[in-house]
Each structure stands twice: as structure tokens, then as C-alpha cells.
N, CA, C and O atoms as a MOPAC input file, in Angstrom:
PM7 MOZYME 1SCF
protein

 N    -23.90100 1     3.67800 1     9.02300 1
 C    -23.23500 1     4.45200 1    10.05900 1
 C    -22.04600 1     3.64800 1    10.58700 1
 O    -22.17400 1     2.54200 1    11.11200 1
 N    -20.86600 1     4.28600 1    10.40900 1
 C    -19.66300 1     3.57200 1    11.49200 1
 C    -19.80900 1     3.52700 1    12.77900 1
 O    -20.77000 1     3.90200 1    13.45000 1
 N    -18.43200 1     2.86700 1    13.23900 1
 C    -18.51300 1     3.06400 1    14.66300 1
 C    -18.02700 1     4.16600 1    14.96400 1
 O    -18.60300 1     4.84900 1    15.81100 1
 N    -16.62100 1     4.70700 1    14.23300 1
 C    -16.16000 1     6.18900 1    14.65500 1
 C    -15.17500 1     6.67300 1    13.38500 1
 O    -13.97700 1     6.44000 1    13.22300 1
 N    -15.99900 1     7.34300 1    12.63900 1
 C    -15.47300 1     7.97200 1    11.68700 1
 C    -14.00600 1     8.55000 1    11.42400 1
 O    -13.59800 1     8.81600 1    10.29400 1
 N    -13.22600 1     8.72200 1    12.64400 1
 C    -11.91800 1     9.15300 1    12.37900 1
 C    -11.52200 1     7.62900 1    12.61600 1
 O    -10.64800 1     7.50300 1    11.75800 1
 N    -11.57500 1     6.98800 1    12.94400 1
 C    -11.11800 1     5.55300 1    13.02500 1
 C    -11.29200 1     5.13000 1    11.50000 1
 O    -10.24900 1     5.11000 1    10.84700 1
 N    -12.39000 1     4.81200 1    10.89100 1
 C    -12.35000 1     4.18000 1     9.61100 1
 C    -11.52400 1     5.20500 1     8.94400 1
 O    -10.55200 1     4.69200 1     8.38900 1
 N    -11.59900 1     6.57100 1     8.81000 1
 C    -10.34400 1     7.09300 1     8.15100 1
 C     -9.00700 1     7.13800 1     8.32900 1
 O     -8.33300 1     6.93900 1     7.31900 1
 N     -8.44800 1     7.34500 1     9.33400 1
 C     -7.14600 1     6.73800 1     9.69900 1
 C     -7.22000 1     5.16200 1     9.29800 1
 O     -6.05600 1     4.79600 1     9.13200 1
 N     -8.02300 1     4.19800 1     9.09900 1
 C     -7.70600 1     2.71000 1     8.44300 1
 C     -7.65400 1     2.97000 1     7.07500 1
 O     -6.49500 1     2.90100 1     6.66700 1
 N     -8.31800 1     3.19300 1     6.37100 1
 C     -8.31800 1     4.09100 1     4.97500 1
 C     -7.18400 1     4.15900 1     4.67400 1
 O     -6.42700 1     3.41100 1     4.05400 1
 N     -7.00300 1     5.87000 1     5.52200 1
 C     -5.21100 1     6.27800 1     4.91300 1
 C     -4.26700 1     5.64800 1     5.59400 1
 O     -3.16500 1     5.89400 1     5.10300 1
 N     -4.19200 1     4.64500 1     6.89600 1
 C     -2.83000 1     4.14400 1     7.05300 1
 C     -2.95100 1     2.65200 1     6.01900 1
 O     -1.81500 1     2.29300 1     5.70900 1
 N     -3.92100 1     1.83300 1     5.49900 1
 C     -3.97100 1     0.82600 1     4.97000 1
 C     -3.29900 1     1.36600 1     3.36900 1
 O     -2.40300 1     0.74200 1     2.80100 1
 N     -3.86900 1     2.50100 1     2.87000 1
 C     -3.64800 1     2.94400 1     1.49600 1
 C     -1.54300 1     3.31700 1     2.11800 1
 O     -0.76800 1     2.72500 1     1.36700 1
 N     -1.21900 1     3.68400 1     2.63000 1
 C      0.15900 1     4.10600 1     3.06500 1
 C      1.00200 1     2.55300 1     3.26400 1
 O      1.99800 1     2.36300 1     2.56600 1
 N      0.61700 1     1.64000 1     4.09200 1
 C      0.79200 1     0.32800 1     4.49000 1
 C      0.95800 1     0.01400 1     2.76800 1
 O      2.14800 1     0.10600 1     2.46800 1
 N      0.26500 1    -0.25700 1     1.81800 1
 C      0.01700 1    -0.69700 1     0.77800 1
 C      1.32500 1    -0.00900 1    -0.22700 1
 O      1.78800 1    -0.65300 1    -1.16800 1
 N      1.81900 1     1.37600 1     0.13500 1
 C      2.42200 1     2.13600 1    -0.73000 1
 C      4.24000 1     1.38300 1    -0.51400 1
 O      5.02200 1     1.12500 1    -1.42800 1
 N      4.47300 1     1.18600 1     1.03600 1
 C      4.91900 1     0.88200 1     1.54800 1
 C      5.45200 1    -0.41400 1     0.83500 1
 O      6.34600 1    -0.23500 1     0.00800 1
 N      4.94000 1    -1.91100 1     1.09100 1
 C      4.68400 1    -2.81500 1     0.60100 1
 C      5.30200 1    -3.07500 1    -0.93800 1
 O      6.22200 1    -3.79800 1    -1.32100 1
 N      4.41200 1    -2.18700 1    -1.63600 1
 C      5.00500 1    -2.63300 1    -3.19100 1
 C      5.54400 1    -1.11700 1    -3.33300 1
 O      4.49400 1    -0.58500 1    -3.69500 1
 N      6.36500 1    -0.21300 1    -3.29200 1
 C      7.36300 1     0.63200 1    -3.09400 1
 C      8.73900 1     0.21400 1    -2.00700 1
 O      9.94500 1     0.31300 1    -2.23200 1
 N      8.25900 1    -0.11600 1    -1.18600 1
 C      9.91600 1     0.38000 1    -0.36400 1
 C     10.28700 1    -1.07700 1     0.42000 1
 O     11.50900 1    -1.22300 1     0.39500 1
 N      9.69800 1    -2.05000 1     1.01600 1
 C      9.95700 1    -2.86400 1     1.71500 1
 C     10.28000 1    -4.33400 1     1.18200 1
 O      9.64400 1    -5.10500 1     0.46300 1
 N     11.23300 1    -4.39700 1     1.67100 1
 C     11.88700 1    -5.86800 1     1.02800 1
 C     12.27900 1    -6.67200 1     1.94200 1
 O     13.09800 1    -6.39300 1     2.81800 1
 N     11.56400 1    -8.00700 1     1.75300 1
 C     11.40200 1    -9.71800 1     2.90300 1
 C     13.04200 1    -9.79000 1     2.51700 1
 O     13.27600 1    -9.99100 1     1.32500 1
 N     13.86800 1    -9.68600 1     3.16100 1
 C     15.14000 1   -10.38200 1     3.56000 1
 C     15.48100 1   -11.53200 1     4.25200 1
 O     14.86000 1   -11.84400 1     5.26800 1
 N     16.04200 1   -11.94200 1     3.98700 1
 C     16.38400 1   -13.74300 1     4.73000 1
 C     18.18300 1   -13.58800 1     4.53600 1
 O     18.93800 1   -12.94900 1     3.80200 1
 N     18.32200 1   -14.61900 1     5.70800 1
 C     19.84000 1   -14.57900 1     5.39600 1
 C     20.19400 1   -16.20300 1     5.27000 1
 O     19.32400 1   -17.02200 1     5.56800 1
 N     21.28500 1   -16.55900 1     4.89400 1
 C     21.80600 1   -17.66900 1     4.58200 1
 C     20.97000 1   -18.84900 1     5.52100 1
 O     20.55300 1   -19.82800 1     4.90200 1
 N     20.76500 1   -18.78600 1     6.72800 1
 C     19.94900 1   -19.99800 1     7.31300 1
 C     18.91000 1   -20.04100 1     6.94100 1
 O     18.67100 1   -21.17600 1     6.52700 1
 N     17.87000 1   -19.20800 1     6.82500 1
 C     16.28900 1   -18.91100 1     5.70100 1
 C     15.57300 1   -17.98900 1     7.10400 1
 O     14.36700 1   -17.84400 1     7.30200 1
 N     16.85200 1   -17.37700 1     8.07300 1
 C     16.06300 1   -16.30900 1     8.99500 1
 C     15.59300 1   -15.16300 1     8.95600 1
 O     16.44500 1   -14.27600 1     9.00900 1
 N     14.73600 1   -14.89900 1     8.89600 1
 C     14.13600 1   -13.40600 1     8.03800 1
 C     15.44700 1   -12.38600 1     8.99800 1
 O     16.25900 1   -12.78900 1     9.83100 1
 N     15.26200 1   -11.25300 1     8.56600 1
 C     16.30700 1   -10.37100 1     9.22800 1
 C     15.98400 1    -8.75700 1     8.79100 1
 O     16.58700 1    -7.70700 1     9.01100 1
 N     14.44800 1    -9.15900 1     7.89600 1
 C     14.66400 1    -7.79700 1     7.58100 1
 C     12.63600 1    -7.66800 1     8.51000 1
 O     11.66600 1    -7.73400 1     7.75500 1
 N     12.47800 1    -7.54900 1     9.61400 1
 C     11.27300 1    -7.97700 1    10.71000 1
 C     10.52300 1    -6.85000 1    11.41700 1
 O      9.44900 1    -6.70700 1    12.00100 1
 N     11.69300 1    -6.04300 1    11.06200 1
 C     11.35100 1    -4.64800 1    11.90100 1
 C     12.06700 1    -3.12100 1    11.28000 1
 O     12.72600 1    -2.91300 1    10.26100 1
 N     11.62700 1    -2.23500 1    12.34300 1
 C     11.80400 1    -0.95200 1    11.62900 1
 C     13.60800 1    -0.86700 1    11.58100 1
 O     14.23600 1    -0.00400 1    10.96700 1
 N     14.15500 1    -1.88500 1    12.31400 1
 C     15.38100 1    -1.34200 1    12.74000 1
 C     16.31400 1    -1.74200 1    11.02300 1
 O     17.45000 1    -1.32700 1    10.79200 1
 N     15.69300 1    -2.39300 1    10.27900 1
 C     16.01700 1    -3.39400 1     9.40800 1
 C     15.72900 1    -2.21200 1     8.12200 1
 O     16.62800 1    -1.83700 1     7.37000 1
 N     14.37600 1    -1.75000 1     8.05000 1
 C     14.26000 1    -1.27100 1     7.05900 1
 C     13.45700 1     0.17000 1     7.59200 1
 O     13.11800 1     0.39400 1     8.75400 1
 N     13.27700 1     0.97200 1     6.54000 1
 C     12.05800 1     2.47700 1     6.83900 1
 C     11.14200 1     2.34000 1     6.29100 1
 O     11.23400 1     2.36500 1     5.06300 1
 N      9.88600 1     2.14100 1     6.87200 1
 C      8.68200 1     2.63000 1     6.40300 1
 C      8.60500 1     4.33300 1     6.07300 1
 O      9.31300 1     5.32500 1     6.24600 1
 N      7.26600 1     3.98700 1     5.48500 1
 C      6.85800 1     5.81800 1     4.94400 1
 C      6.71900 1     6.19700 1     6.47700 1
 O      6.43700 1     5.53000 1     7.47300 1
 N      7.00000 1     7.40300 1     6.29300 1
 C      6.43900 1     8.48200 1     7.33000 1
 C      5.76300 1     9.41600 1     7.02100 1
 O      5.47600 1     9.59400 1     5.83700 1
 N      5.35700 1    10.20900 1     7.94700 1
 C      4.31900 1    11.19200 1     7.18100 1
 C      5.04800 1    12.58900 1     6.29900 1
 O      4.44100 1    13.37000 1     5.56600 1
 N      6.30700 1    12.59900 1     6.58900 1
 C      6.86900 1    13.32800 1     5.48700 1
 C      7.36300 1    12.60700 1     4.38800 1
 O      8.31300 1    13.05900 1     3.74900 1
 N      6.74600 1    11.36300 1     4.04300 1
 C      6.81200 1    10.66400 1     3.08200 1
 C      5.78800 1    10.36800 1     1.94100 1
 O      5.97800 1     9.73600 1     0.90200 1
 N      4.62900 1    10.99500 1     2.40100 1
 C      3.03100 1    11.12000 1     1.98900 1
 C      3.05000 1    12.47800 1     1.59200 1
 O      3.82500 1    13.39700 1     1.85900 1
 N      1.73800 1    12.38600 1     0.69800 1
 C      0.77700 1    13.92100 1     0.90700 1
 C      0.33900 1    14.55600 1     1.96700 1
 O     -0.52400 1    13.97300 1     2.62300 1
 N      0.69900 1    15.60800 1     2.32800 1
 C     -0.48400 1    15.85500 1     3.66900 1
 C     -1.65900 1    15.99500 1     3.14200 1
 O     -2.52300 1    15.83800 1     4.00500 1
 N     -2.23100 1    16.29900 1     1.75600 1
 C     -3.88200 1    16.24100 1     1.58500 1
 C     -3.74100 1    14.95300 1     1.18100 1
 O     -2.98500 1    14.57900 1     0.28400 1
 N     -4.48100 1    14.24700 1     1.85400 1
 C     -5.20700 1    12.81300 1     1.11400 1
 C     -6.54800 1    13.10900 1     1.20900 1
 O     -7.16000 1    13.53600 1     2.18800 1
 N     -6.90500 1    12.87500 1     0.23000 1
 C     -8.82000 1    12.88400 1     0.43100 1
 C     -9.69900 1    11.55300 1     0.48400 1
 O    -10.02300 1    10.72000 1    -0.36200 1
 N     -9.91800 1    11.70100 1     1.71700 1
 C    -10.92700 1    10.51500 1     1.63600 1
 C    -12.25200 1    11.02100 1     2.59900 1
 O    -12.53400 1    11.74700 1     3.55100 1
 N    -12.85100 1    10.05900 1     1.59600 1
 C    -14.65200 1    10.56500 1     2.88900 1
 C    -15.05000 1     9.84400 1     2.78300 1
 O    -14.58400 1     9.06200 1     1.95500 1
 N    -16.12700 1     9.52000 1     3.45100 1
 C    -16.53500 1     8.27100 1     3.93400 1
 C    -18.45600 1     8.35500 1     3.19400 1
 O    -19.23600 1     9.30600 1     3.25700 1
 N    -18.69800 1     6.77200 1     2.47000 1
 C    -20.22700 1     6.89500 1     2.18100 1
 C    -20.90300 1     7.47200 1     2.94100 1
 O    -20.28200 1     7.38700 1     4.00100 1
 N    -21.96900 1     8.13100 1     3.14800 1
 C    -23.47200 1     8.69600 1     4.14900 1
 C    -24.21900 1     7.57600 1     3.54300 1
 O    -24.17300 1     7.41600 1     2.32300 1
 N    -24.95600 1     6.72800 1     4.36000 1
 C    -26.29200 1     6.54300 1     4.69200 1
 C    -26.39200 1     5.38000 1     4.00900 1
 O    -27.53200 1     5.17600 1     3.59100 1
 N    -25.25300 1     4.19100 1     3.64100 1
 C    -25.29500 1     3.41000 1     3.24100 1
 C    -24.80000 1     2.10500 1     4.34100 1
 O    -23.72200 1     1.53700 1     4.51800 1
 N    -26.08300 1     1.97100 1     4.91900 1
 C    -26.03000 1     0.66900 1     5.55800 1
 C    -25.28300 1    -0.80900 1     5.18300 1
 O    -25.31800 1    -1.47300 1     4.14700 1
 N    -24.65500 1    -1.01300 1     6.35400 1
 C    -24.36700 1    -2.42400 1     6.21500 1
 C    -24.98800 1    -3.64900 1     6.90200 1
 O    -25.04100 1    -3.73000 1     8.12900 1
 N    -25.54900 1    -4.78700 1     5.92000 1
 C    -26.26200 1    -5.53700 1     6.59200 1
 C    -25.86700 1    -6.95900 1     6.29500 1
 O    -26.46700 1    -7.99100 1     5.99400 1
 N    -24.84400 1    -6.66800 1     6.46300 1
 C    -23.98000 1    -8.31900 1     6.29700 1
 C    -24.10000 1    -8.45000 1     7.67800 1
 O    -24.00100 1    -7.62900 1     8.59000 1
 N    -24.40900 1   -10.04000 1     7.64200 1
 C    -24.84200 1   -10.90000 1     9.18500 1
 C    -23.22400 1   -11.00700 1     9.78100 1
 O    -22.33300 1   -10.82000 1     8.95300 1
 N    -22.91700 1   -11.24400 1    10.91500 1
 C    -21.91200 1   -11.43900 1    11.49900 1
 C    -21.16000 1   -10.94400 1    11.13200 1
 O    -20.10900 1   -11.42800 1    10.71400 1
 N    -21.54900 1    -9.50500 1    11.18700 1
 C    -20.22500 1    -8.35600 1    11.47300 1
 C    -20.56300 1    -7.07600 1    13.37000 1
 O    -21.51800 1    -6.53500 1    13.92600 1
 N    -19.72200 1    -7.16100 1    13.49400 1
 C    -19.69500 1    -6.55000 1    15.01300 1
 C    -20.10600 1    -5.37700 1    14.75800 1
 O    -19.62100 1    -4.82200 1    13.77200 1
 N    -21.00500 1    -4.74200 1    15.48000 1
 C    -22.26600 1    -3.32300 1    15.24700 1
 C    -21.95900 1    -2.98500 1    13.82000 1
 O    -21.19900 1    -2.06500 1    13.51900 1
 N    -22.71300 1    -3.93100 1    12.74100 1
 C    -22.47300 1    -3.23900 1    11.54300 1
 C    -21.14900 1    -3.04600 1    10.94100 1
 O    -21.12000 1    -2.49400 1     9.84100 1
 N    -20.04900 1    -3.41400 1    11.48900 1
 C    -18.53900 1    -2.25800 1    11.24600 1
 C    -18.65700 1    -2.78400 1     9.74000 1
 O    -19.55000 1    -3.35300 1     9.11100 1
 N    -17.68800 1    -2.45400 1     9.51200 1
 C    -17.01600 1    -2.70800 1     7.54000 1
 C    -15.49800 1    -3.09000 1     7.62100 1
 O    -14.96200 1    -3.10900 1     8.72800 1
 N    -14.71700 1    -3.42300 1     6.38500 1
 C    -13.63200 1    -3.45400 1     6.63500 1
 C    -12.78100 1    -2.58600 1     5.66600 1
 O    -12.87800 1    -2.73000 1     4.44700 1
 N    -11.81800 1    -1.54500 1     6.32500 1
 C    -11.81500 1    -0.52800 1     5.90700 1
 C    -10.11300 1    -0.29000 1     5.42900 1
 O     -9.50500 1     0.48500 1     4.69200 1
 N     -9.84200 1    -1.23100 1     6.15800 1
 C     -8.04700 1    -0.84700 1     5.61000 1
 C     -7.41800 1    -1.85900 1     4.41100 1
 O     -6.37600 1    -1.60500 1     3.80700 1
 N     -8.17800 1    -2.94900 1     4.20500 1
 C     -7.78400 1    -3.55800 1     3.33400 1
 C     -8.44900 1    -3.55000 1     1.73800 1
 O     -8.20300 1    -4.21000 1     0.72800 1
 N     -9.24400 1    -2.65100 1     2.00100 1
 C     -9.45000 1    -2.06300 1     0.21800 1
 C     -8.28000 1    -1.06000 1    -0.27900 1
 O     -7.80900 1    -1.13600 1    -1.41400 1
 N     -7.83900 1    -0.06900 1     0.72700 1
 C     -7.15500 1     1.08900 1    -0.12700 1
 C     -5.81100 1     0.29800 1    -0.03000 1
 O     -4.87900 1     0.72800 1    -0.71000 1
 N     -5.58600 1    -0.93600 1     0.82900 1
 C     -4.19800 1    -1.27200 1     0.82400 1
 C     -3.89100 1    -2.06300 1    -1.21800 1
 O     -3.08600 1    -1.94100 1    -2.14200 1
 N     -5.10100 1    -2.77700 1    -0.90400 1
 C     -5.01900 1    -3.33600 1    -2.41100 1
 C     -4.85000 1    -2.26400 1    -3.84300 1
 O     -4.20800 1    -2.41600 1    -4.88200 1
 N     -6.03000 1    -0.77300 1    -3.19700 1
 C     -5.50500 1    -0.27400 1    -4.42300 1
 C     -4.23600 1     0.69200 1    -4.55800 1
 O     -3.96100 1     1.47100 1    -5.47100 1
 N     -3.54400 1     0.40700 1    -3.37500 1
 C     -2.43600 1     1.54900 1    -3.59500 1
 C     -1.44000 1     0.32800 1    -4.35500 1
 O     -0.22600 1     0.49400 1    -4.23800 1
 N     -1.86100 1    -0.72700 1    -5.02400 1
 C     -1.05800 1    -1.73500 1    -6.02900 1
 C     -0.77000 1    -0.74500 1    -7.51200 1
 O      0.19400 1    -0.75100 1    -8.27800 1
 N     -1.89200 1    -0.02500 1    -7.52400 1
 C     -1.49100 1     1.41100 1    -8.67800 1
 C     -0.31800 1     1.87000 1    -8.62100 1
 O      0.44100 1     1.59600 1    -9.55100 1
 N      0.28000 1     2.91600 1    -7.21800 1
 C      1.96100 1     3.19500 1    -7.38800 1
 C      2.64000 1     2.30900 1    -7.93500 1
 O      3.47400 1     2.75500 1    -8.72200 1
 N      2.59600 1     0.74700 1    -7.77800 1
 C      3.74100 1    -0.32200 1    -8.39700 1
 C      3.52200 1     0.33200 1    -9.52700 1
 O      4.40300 1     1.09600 1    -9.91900 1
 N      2.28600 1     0.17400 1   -10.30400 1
 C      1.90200 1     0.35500 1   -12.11200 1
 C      2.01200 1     0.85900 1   -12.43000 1
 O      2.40600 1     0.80600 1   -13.59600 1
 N      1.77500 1     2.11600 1   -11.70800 1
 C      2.39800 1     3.48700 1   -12.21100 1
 C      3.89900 1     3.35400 1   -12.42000 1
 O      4.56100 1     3.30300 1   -13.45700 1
 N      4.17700 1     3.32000 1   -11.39400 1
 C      5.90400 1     2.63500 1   -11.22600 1
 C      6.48900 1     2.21700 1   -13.03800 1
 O      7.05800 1     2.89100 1   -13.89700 1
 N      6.15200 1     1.25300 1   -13.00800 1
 C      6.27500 1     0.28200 1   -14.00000 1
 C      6.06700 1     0.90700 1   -15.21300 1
 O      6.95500 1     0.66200 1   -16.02900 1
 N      5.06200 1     1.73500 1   -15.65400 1
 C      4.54900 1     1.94700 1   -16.47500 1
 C      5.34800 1     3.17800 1   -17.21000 1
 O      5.34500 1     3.37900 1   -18.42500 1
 N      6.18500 1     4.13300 1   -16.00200 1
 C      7.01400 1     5.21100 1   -16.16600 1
 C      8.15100 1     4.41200 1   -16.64200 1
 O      8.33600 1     4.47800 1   -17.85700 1
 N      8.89900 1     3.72300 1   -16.01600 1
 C     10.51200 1     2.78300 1   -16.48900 1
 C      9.96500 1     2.61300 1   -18.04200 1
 O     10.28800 1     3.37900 1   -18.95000 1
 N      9.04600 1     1.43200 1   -18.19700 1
 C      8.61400 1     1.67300 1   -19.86800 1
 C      8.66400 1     2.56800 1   -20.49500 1
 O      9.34700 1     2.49700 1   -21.51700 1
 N      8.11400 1     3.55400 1   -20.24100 1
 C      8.03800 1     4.68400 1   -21.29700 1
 C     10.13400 1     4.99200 1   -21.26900 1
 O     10.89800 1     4.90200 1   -22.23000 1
 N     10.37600 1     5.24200 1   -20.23300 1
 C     11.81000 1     5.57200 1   -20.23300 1
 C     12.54600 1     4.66200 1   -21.34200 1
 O     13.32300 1     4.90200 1   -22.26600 1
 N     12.00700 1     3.63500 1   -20.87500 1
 C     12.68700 1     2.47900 1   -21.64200 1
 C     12.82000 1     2.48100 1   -23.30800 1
 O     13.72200 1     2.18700 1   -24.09200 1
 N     11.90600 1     2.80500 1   -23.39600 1
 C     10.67900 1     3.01700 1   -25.27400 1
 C     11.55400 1     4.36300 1   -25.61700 1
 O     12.23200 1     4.25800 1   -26.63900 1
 N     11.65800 1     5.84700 1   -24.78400 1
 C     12.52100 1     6.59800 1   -25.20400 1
 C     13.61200 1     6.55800 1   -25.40700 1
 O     14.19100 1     7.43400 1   -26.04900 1
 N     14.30700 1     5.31000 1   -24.80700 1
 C     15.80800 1     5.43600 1   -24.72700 1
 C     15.98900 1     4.69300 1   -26.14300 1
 O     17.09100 1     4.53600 1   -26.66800 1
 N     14.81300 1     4.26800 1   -26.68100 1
 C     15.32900 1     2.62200 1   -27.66000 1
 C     15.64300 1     1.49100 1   -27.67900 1
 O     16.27900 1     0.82900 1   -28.50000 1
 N     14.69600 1     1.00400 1   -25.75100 1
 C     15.39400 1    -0.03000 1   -25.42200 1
 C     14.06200 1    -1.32300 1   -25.76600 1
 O     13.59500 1    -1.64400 1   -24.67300 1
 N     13.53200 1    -1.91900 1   -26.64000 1
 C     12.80300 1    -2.69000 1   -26.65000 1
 C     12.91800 1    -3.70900 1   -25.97800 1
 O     12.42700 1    -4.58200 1   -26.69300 1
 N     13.26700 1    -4.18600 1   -25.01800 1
 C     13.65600 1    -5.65900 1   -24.08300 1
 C     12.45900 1    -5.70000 1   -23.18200 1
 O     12.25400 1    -4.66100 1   -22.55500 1
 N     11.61400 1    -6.71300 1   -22.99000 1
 C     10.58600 1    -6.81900 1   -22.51000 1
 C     11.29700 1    -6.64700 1   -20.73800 1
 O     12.41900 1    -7.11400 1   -20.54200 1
 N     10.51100 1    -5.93600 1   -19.52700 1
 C     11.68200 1    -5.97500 1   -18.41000 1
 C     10.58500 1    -6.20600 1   -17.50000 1
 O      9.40900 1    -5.97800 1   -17.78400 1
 N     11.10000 1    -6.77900 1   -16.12400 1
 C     10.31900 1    -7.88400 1   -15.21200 1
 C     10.14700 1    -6.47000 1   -14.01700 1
 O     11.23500 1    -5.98500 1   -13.70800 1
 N      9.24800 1    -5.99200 1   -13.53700 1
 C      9.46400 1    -4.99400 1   -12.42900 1
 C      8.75200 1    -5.40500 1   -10.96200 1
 O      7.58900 1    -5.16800 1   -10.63300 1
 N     10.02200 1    -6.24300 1   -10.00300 1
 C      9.38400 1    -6.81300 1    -9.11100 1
 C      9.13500 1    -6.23900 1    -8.06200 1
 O      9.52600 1    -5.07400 1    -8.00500 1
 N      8.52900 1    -6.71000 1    -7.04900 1
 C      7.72600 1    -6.00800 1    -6.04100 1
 C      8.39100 1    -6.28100 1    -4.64000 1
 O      8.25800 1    -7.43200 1    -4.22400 1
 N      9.09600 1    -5.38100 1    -3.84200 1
 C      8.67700 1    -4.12900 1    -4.29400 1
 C      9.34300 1    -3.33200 1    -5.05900 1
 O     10.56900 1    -3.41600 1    -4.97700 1
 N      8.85000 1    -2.49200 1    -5.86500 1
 C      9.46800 1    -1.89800 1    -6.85000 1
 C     10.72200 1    -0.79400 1    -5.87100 1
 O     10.35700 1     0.31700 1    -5.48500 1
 N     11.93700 1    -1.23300 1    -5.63000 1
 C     12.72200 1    -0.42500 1    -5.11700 1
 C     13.93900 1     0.02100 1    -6.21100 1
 O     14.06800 1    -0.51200 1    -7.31300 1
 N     15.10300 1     1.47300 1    -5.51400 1
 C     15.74700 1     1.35200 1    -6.69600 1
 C     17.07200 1     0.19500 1    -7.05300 1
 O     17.85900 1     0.13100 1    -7.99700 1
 N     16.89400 1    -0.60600 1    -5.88200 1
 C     17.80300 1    -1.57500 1    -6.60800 1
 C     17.70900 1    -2.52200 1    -7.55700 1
 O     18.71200 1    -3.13800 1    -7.91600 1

């Protein structure tokens, strides 16, 4: 049992979004002194929700207890699994340029860094 079911789902889908974010659109900037500059929203855009699906499906296990010692009433940790697997869009990512690549006739092995943006 959670503590509050729309809570672990909103961590879910903003961690899986956070994650899309990350290796899709956001890029660590530094400028000539080594001062980051890219820190905030004013710098760059995160997703928004007209940037998503509005159906995401997620549901949550029934009746599968957690009994790991030293966790606060039972909780779980819930935003940093879907953040890891939304590492799929990069691959997917990646995996489409290849094929493009293979159709065009371009055999050159090519590096696709993260985050995968279109520059």
C-alpha cells in the first residue's frame, strides 16, 4: 500500500517526463569561465504538457508489500525508475538516424550524444 496513490503517479509520470527531458532536449552549458549558464528555465524549455501524451498509462502494483527496513511508512521510490527508463527515447532516437543513415548509403559508424538534440 502507498502513501497516496496520485502522488506515486504523478512521480512516475513527472520522473518518466524529467527523464525524456534530460536525454532529448536539455543541454549543461558553461561559458568561457566554466559558469554554468544554462541553470534554469530562463536558459532553456523543458517539456510541457503539450509536449507529452495526454494518455500515459501507468498503474500502480495491488497488494505487493514493501518490507525493506528503513524506509518511511513503507514508501518506495517511484520517480527514479521511469526516469532511467525513459533512456529508450535516446535509443529509439538513435536507432531511427541509423536506419536513415543505412537508407541514405551512409555506412560511417556515428556518435549520438546526449542529449540527443537537433543540433
Amino acid at each position: 500500500m502507498q502513501l497516496n496513490a496520485c502522488v506515486d503517479i504523478g512521480q512516475i509520470e513527472g520522473g518518466f517526463v524529467m527523464g525524456l527531458g534530460y536525454f532529448l532536449s536539455e543541454d549543461v552549458i558553461f561559458d568561457s569561465s566554466g559558469r554554468l549558464i544554462s541553470k534554469n528555465t530562463y536558459d532553456y524549455k523543458p517539456f510541457s504538457s503539450m509536449d507529452i501524451s495526454s494518455k500515459f498509462n501507468t498503474r500502480l502494483m495491488q497488494n505487493f508489500p514493501n518490507t525493506a527496513k528503513g524506509s518511511f511508512l513503507r514508501s518506495k521510490a517511484t520517480g527514479e525508475p521511469p526516469l532511467v527508463c525513459s533512456s529508450a527515447a535516446h535509443f529509439a532516437v538513435r536507432d531511427a538516424v541509423h536506419a536513415a543513415r543505412e537508407d541514405a548509403g551512409i555506412d560511417e559508424d556515428f556518435h549520438l550524444a546526449t542529449p540527443a538534440t537537433v543540433e
